[in-house]
mmCIF file of C-alpha atoms and ligand atoms in Angstrom:
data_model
loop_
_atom_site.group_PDB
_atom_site.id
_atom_site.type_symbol
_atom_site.label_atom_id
_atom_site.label_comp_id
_atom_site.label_asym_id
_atom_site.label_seq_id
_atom_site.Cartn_x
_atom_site.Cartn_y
_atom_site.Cartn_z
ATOM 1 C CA UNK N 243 9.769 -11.369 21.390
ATOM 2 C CA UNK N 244 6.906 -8.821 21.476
ATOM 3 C CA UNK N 245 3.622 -10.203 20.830
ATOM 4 C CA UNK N 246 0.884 -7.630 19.485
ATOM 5 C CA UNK N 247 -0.942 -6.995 16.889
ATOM 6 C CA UNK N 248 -0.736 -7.558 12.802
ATOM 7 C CA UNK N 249 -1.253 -5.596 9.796
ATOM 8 C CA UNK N 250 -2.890 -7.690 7.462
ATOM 9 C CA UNK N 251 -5.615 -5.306 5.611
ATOM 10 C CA UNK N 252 -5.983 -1.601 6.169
ATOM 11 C CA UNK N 253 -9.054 -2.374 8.680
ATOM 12 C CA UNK N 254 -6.459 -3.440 11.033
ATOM 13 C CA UNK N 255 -5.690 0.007 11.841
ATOM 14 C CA UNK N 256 -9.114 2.103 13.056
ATOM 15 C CA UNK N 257 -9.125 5.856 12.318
ATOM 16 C CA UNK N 258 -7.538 6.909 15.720
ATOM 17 C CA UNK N 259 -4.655 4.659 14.961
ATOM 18 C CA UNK N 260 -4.153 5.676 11.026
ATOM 19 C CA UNK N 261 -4.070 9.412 11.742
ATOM 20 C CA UNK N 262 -1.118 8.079 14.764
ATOM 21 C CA UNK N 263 0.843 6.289 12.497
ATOM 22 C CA UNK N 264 0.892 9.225 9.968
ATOM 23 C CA UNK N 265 1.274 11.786 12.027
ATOM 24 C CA UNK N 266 4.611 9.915 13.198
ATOM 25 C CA UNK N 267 5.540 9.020 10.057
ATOM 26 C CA UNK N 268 5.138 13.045 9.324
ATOM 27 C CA UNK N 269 7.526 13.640 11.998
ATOM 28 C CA UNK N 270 9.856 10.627 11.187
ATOM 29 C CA UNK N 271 10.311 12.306 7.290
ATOM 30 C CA UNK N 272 11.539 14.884 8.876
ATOM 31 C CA UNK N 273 13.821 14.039 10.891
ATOM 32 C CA UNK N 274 15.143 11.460 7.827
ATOM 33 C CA UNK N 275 17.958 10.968 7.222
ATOM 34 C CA UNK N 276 18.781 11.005 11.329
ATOM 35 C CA UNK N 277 15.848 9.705 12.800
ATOM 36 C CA UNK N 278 15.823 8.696 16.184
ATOM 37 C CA UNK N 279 16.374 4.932 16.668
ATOM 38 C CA UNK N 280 13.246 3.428 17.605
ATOM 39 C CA UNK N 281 14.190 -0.113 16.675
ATOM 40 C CA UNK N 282 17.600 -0.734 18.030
ATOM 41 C CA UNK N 283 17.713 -4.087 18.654
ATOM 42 C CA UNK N 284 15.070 -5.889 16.870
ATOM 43 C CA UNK N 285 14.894 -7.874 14.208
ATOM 44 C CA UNK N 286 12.335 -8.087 11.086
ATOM 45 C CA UNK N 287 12.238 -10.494 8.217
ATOM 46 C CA UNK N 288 11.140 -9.236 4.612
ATOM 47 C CA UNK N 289 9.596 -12.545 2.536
ATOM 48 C CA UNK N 290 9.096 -12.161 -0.563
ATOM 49 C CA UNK N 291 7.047 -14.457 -3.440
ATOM 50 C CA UNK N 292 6.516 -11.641 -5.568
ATOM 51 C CA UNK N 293 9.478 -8.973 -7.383
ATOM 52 C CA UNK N 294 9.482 -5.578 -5.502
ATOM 53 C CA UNK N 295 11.763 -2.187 -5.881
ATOM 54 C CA UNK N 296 10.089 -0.038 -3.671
ATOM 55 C CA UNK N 297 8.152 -2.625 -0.669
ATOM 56 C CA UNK N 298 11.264 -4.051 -0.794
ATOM 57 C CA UNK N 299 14.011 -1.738 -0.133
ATOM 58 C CA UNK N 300 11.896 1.050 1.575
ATOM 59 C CA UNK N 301 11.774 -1.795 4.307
ATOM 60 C CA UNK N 302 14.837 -2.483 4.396
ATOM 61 C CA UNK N 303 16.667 0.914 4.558
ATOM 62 C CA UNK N 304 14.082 2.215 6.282
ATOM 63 C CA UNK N 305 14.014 -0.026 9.444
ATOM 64 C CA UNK N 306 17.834 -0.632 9.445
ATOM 65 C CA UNK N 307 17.851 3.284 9.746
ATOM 66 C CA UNK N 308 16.244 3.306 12.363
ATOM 67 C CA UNK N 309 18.496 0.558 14.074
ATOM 68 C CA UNK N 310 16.540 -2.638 13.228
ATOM 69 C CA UNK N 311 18.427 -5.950 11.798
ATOM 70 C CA UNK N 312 17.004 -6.730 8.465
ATOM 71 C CA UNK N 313 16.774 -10.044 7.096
ATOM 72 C CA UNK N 314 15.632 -10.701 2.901
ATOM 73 C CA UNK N 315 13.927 -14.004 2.201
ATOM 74 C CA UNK N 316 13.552 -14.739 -1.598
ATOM 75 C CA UNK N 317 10.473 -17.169 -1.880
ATOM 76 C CA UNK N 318 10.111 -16.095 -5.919
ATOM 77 C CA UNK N 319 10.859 -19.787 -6.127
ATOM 78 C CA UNK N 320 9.769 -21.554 -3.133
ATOM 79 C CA UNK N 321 6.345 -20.334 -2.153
ATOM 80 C CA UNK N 322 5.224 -20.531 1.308
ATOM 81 C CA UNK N 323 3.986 -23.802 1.928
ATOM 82 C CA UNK N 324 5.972 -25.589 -0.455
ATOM 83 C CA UNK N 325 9.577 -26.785 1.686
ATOM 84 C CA UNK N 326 7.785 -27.025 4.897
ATOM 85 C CA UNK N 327 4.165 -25.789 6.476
ATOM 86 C CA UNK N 328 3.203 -22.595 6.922
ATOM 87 C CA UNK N 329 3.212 -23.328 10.472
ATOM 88 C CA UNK N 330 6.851 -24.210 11.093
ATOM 89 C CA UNK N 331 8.232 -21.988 8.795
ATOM 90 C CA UNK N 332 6.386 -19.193 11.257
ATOM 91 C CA UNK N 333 7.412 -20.593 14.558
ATOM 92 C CA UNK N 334 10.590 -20.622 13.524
ATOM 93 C CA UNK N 335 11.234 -17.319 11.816
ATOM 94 C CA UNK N 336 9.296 -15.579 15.252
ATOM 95 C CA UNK N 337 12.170 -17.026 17.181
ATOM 96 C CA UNK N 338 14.782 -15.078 15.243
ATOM 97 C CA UNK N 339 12.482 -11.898 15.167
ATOM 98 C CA UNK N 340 10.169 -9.404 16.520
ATOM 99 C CA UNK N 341 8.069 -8.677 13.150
ATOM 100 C CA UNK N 342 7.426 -10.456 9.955
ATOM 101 C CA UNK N 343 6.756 -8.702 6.641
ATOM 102 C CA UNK N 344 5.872 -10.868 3.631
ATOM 103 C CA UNK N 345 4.546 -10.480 0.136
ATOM 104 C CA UNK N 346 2.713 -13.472 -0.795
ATOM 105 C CA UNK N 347 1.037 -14.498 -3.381
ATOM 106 C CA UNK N 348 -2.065 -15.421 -1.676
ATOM 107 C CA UNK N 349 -3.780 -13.601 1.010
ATOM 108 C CA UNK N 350 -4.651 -16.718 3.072
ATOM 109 C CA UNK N 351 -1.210 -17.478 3.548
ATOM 110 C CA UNK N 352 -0.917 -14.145 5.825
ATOM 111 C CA UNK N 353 -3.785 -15.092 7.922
ATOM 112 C CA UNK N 354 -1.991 -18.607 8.433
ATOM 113 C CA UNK N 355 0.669 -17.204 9.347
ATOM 114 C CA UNK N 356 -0.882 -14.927 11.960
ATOM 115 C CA UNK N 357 -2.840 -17.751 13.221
ATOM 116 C CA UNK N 358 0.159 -18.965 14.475
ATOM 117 C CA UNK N 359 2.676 -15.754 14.891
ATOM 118 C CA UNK N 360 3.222 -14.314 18.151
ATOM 119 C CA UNK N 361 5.365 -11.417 16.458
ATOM 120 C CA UNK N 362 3.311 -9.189 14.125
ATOM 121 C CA UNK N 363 2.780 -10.196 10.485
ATOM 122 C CA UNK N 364 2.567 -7.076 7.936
ATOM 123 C CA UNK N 365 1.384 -7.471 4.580
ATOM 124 C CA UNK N 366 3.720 -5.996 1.916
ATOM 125 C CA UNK N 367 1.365 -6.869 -0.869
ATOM 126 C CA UNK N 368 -1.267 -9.792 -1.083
ATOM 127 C CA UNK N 369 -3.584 -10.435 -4.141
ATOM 128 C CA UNK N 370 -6.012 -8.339 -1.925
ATOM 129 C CA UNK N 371 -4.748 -5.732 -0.632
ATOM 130 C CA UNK N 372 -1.661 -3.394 -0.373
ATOM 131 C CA UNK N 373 -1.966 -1.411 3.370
ATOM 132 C CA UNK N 374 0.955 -0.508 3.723
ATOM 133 C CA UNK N 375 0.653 1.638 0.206
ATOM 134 C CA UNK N 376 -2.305 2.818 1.261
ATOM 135 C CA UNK N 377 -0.770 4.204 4.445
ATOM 136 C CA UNK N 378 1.924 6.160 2.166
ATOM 137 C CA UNK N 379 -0.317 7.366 0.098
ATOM 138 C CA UNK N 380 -2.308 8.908 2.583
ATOM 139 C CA UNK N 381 0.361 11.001 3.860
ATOM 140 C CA UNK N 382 0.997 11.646 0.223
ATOM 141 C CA UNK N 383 -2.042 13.284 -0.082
ATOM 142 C CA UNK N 384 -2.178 15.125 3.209
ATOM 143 C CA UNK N 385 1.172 16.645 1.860
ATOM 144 C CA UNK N 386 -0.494 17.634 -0.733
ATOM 145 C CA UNK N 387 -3.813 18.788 -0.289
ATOM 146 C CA UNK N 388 -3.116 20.079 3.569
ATOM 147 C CA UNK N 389 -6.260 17.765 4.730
ATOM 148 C CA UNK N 390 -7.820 14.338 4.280
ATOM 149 C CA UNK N 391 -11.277 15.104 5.336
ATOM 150 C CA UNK N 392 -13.586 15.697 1.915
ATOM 151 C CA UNK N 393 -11.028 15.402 -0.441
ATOM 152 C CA UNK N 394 -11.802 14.212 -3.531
ATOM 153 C CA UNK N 395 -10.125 10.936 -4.927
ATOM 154 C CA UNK N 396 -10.877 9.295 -7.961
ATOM 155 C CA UNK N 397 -9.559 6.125 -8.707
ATOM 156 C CA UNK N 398 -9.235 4.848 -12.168
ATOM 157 C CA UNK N 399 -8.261 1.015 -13.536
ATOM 158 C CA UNK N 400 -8.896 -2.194 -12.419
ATOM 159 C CA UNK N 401 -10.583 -2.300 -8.973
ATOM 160 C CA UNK N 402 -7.279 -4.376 -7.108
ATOM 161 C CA UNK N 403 -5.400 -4.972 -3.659
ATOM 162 C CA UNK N 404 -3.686 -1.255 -4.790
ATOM 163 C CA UNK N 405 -7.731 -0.068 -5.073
ATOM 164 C CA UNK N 406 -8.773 -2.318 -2.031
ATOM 165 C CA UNK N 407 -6.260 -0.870 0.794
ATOM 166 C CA UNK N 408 -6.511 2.925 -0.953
ATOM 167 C CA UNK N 409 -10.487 2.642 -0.436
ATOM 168 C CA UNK N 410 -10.408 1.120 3.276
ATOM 169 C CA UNK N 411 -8.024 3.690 4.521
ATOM 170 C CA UNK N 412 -9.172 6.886 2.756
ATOM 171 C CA UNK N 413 -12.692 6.084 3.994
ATOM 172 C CA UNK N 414 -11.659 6.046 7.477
ATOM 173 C CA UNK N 415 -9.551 9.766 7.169
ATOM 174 C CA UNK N 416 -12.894 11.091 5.837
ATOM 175 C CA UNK N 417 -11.962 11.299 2.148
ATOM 176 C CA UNK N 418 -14.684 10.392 -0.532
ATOM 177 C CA UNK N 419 -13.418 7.714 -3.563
ATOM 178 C CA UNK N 420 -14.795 7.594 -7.089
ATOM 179 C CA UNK N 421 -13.455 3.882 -8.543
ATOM 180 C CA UNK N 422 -14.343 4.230 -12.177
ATOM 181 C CA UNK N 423 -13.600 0.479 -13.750
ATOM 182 C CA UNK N 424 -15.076 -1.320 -16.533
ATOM 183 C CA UNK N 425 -18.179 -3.769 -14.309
ATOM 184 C CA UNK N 426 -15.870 -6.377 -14.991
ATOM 185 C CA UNK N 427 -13.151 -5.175 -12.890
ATOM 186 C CA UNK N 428 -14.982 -3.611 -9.897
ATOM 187 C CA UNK N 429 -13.601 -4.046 -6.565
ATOM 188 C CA UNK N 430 -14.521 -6.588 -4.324
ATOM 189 C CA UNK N 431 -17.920 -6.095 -3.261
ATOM 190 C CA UNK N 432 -17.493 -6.765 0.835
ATOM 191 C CA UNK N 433 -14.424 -4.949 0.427
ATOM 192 C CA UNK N 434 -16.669 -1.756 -0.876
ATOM 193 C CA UNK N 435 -19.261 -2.744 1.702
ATOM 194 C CA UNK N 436 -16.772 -1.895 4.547
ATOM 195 C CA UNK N 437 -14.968 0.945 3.155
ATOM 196 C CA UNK N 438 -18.467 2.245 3.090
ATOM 197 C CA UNK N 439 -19.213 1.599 6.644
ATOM 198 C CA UNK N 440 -15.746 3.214 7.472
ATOM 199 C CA UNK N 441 -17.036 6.141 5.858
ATOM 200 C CA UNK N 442 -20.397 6.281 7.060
ATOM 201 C CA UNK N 443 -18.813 7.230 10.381
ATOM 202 C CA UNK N 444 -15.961 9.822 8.986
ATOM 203 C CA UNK N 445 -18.031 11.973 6.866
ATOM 204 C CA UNK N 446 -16.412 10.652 3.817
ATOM 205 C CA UNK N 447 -18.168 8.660 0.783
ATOM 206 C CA UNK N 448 -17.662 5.490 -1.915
ATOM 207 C CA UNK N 449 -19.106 5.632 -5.073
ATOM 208 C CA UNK N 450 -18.970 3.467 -8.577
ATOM 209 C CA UNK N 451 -18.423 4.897 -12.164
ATOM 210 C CA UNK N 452 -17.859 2.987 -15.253
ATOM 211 C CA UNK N 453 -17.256 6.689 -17.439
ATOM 212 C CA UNK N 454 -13.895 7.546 -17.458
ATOM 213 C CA UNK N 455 -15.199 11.049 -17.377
ATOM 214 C CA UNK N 456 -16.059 10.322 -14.037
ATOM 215 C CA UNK N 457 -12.745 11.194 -12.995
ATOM 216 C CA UNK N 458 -13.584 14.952 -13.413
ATOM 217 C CA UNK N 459 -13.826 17.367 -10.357
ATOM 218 C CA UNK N 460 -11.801 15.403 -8.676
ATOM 219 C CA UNK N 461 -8.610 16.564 -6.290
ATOM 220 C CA UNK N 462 -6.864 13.577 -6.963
ATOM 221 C CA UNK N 463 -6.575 10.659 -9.846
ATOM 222 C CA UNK N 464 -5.394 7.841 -9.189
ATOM 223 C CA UNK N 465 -4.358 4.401 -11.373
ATOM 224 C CA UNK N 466 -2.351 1.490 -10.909
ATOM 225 C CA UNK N 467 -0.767 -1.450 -13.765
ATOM 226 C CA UNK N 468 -4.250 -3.233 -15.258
ATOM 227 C CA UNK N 469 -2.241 -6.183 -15.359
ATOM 228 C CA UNK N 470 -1.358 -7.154 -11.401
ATOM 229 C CA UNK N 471 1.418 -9.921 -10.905
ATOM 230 C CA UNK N 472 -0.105 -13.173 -11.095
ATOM 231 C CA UNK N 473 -2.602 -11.751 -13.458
ATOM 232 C CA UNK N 474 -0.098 -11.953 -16.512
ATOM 233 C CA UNK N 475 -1.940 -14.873 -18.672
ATOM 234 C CA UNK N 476 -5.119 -12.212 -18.808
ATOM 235 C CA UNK N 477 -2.718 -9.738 -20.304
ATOM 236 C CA UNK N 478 -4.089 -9.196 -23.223
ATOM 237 C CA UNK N 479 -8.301 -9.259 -22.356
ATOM 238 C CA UNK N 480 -7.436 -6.663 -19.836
ATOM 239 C CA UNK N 481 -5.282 -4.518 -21.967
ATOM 240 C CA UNK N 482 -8.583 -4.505 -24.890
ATOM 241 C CA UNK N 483 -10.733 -4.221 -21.250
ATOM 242 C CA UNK N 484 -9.409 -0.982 -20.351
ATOM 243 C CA UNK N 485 -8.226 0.582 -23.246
ATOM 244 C CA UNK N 486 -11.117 3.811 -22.870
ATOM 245 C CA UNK N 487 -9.349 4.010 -18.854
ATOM 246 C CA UNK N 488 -5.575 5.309 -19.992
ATOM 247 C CA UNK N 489 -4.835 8.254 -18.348
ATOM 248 C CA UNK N 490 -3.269 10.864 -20.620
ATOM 249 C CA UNK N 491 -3.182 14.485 -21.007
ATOM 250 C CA UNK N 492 -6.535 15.208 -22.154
ATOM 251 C CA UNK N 493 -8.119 13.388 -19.552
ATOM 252 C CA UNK N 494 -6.529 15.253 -16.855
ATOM 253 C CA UNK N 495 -7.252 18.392 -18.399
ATOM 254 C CA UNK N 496 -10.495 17.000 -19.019
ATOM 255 C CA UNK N 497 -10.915 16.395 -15.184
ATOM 256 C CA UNK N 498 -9.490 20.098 -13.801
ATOM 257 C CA UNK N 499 -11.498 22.106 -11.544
ATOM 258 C CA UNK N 500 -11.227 25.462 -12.047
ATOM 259 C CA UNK N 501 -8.504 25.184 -14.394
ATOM 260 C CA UNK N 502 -6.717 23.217 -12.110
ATOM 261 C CA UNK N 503 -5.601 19.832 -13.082
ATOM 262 C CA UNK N 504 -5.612 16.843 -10.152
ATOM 263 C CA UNK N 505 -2.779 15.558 -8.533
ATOM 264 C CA UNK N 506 -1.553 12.104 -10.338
ATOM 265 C CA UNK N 507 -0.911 9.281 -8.087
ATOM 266 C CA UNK N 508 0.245 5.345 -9.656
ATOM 267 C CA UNK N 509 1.653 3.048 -6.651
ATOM 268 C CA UNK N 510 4.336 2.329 -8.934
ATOM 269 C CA UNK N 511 5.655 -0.059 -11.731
ATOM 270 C CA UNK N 512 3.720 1.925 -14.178
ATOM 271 C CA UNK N 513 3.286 0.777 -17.698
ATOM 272 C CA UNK N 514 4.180 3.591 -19.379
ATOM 273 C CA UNK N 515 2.169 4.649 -22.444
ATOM 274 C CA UNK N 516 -0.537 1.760 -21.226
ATOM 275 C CA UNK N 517 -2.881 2.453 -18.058
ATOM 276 C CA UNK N 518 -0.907 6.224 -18.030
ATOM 277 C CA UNK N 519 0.648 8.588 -20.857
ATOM 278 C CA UNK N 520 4.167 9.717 -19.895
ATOM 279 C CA UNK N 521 3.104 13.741 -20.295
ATOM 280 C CA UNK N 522 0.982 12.733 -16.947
ATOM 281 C CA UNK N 523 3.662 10.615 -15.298
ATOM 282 C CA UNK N 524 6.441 13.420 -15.491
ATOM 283 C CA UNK N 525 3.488 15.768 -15.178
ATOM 284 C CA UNK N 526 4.002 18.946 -12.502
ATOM 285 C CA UNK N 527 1.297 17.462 -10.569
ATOM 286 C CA UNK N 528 2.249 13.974 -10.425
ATOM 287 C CA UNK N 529 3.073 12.462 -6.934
ATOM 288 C CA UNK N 530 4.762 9.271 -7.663
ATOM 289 C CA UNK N 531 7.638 9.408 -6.208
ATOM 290 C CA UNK N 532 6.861 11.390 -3.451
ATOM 291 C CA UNK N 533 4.404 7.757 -3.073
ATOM 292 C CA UNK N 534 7.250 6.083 -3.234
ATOM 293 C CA UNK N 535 9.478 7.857 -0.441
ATOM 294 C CA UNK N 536 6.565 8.049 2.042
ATOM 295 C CA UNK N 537 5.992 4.162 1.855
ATOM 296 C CA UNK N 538 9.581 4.658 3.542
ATOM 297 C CA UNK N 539 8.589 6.515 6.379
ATOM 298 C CA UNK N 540 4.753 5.148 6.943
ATOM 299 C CA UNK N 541 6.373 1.872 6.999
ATOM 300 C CA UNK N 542 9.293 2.846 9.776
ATOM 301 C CA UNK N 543 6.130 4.265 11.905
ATOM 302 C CA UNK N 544 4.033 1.310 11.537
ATOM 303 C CA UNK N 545 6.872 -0.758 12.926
ATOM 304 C CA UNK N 546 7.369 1.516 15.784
ATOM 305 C CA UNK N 547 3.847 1.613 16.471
ATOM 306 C CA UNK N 548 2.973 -2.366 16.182
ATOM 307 C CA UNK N 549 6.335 -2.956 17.988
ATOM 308 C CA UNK N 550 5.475 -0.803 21.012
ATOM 309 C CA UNK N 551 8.631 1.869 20.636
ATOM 310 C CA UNK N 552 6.684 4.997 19.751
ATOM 311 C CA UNK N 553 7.756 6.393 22.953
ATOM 312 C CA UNK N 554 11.354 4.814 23.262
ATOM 313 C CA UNK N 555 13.040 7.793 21.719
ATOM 314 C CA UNK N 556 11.906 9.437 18.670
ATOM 315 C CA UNK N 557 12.392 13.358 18.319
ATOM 316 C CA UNK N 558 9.229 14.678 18.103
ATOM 317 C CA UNK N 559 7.065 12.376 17.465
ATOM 318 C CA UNK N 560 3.541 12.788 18.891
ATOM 319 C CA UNK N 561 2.172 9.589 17.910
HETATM 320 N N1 LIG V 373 4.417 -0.004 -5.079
HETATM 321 C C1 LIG V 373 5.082 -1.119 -4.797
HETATM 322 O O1 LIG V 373 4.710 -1.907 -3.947
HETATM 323 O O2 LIG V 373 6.204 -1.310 -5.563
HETATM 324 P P1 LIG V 373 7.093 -2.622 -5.582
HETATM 325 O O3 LIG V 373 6.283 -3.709 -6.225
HETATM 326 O O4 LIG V 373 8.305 -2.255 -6.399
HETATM 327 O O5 LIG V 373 7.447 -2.999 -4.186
HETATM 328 N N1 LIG V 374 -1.552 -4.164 -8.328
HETATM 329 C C1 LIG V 374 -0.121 -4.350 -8.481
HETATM 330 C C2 LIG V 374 0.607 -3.541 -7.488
HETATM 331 C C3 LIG V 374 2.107 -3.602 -7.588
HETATM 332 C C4 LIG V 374 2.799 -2.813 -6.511
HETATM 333 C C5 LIG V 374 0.205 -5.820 -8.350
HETATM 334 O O1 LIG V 374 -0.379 -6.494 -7.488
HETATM 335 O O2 LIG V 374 1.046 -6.303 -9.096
#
């Protein structure tokens, strides 16, 4: 089995290597729905602790397109840990495989895991951050605004792992974030402290609002659920938290630049009518599901790219 590297947080990829993995991922969307088969024969297990649509099946489509052997794991009701060590349960799953993509409910359990892996470990979701979003939404937004360097992001709601991974990996493509959250639900302060040294060193910036007019003059605004999985018993403080933070009609107008309103962007399950108003969710300048079908095809070029095959045969592909 190959042994390199995992993909844990966003840091794990430096700038050089984001901008490769998009820039194949660019070419892999469009070759879709025939692109070359980088992963005939391998194998990758998706684990799962946590419900997923899109993590789940954009993984699985996505790599068995591309000739991989895809096996599901439901751990909604046997978290890692629990039937046998995190240890074994890695050693032997890296015997069957060549990667290992889990959504766990705790982040430590990923670093366990690639303590003792040999094949990489990817994070689909961890109660810190979400990379491999982050890496979609990225080439969301160079579809969109035709550059990452200096745009404009604003990212309203609870500072989370959606918040964590989108900061990290903008910073490094040169973009500047505005997280406007109550001072409650800021995000984690080393997390900001290295998203800020990844920008120092692209150009881009990180800065802190609690206004939700803060979102204004922005290219891009950005929100995710206010109420994460695992967070469900805080339901109702965080709904009364972040009630001034919805995102509706008004406040996109609110934020338009030249009488032109931002792009929306929500990883996906929104809450509908709670963190975002459906006029802004079916909006013309909402991205959402163009977020969801790039996870697809970031994903399939992280996997090429961690597995070594960038070169085997893809079309086009200058990664
Ligand atoms: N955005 C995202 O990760 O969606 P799922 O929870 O459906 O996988
Ligand atoms: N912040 C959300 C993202 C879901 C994709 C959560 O962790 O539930």
């Amino acid at each position: 089995m190959a042994s390199t590297t995992d993909f844990l947080s966003s840091t794990d990829l430096d700038a050089s290597q984001t901008r490769g993995v998009l820039d194949l991922a660019d070419a892999m969307r469009r070759d879709w729905p025939t692109p070359a088969r980088t992963l005939e024969n391998t194998s990758v297990a998706l684990i799962f602790e946590k419900p997923s649509l899109r993590t789940r099946t954009s993984f699985d489509v996505g790599l068995s397109r591309l000739g991989a052997d895809v096996t599901y794991l439901d751990q909604s009701a046997s978290p890692l840990g629990d039937r046998e060590s995190i240890k074994d349960f890695t050693m032997t799953l890296e015997r069957y495989t060549d990667a290992i993509v889990a959504r766990v409910r705790r982040h430590t359990v990923l670093q366990e895991m690639a303590r003792h892996a040999s094949v990489p470990i990817v994070n689909a979701l961890s109660d810190v951050e979400h990379p491999c979003q982050a890496l979609g939404d990225a080439m969301t937004i160079r579809a969109a605004c035709g550059r990452l360097e200096g745009v404009k992001i604003a990212y309203i709601g609870d500072g989370n792992n959606v918040c964590h991974s989108l900061l990290l990996t903008m910073a490094a493509l040169g973009s500047s974030v505005t997280v406007v959250a109550p001072s409650a639900y800021e995000p984690d302060h080393d997390i900001l402290a290295a998203a800020r040294e990844r920008a120092s060193a692209t150009g881009g910036s990180i800065e802190l609002a609690t206004d939700p007019e803060a979102i204004a003059g922005h290219d891009v605004v950005y929100t995710d659920t206010w109420v994460s999985m695992g967070s469900e018993s805080e339901r109702d403080e965080r709904v009364e938290a972040f009630q001034r933070y919805r995102v509706t009609a008004a406040s996109m107008a609110a934020a338009a630049t030249n009488g032109t309103v931002p792009f929306f962007m929500h990883c996906l399950p929104a809450f509908r009518g709670v963190e975002v108003d459906d006029a802004v969710i079916d909006g013309a300048t909402s991205l959402v599901y163009e977020q969801a079908e790039n996870r697809m095809h970031a994903q399939n070029a992280l996997i090429t790219t961690l597995l070594g095959r960038t070169t085997a045969n893809t079309k086009g592909a200058t990664p």
